XYZ file of N, CA, C and O in Angstrom:
212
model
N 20.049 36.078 -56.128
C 20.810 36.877 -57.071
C 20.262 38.293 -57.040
O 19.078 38.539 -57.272
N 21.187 39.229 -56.738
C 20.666 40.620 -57.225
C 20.939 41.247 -58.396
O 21.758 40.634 -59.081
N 20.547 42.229 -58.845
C 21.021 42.662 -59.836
C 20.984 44.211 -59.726
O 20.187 44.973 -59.179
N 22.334 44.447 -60.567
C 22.761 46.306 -60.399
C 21.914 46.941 -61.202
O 22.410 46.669 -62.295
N 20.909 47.648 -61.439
C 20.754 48.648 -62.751
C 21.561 49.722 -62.955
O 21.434 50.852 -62.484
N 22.306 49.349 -63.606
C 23.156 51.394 -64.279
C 21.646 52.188 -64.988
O 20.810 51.795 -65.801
N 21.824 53.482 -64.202
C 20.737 54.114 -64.855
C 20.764 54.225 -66.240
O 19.709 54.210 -66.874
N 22.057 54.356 -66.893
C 21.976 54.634 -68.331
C 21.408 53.303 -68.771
O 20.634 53.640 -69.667
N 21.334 51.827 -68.650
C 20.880 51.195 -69.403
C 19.237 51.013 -69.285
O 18.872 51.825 -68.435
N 18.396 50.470 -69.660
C 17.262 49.876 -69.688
C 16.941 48.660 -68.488
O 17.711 47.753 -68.169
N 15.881 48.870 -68.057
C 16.525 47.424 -66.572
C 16.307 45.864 -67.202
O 16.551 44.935 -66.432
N 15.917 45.591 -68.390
C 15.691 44.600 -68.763
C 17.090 44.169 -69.504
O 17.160 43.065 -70.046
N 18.140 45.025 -69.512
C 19.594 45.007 -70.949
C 20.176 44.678 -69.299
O 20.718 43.574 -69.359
N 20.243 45.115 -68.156
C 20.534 44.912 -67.013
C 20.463 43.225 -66.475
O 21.346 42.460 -66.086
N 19.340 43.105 -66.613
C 19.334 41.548 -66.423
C 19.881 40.856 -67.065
O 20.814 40.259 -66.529
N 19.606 40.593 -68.447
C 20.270 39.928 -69.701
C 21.462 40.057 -69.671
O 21.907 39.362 -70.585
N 22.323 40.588 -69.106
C 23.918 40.996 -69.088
C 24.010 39.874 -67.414
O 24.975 39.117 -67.517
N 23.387 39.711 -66.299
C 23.272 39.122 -65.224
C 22.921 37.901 -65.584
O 23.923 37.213 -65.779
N 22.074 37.418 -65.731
C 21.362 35.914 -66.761
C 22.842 35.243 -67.481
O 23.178 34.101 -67.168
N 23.785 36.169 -68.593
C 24.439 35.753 -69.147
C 25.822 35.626 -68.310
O 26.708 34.835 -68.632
N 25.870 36.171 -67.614
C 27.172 35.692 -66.452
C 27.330 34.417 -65.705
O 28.373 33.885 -65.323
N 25.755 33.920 -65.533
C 25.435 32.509 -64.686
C 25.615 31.803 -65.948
O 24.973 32.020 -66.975
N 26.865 30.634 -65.734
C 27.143 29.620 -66.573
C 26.197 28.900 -66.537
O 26.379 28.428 -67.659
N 24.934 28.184 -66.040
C 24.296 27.505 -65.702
C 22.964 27.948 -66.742
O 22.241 27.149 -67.338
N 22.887 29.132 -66.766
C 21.579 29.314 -67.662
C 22.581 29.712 -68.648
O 22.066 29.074 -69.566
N 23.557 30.231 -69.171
C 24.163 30.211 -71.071
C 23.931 28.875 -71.338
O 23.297 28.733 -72.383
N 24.248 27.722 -70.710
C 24.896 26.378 -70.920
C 23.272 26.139 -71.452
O 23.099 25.841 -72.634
N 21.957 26.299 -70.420
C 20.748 25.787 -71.052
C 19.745 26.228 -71.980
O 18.749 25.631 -72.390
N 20.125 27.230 -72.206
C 19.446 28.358 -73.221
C 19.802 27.480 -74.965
O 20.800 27.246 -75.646
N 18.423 27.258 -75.059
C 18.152 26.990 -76.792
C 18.910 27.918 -77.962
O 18.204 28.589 -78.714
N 20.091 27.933 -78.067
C 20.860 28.774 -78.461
C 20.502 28.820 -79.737
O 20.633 29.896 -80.320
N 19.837 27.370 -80.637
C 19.599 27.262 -81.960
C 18.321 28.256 -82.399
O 17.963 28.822 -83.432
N 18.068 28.196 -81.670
C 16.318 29.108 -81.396
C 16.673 30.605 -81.288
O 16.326 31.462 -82.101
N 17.440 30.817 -80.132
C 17.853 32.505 -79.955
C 18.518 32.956 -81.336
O 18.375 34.072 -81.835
N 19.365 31.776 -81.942
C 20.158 32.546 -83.041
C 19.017 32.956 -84.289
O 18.792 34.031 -84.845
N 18.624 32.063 -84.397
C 17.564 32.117 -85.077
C 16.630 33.453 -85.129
O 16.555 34.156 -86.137
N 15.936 33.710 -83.934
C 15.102 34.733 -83.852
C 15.823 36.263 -84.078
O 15.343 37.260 -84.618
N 17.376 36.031 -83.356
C 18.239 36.919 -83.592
C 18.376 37.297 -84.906
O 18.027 38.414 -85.287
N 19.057 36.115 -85.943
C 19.216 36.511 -86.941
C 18.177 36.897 -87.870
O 18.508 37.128 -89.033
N 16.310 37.055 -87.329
C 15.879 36.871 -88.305
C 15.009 38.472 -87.986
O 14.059 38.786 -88.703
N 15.416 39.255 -87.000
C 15.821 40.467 -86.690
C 16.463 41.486 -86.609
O 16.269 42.618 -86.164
N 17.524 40.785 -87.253
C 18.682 41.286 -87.346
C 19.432 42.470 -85.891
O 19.875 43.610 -85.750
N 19.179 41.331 -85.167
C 19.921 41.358 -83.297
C 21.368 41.079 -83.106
O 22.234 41.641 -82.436
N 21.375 39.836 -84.055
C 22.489 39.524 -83.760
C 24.081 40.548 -82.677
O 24.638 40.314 -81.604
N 24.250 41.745 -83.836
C 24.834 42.396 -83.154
C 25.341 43.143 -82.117
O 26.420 43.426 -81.597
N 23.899 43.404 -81.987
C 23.423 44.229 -81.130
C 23.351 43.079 -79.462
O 23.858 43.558 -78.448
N 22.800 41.863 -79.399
C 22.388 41.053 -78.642
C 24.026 40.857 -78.442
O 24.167 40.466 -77.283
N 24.962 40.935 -78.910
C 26.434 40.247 -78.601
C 27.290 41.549 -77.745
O 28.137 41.460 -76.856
N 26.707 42.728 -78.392
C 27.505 43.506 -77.800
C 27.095 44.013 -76.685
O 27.856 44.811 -76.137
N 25.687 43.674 -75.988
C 24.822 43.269 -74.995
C 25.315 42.401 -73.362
O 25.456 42.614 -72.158
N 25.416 41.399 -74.346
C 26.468 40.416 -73.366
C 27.878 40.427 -72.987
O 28.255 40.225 -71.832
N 28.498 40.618 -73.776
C 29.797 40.996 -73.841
C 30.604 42.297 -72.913
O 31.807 42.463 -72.712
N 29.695 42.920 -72.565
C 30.242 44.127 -71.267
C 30.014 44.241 -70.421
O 30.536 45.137 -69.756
């Protein structure tokens, strides 16, 4: 797998956007756990609008 960096993002928001495209790792990811840490950071939003583009 490669991955693109757009200079404007961060190279780690780069991966996490790559990671979340492979059905194979969304499907195994502890989602109860991520929401969790998310919500208790208040990420949530931010982490969705992350993935989502």
């Amino acid at each position: 797998m490669s991955v693109v960096v757009n200079r404007d993002l961060p190279w780690y928001i780069a991966i996490i956007r790559e990671l979340m495209r492979n059905n194979n790792v969304r499907n195994n990811l502890r989602w109860e756990w991520i929401n969790e840490v998310l919500n208790r950071f208040g990420f949530v939003r931010y982490f969705n609008e992350i993935i989502s583009q």
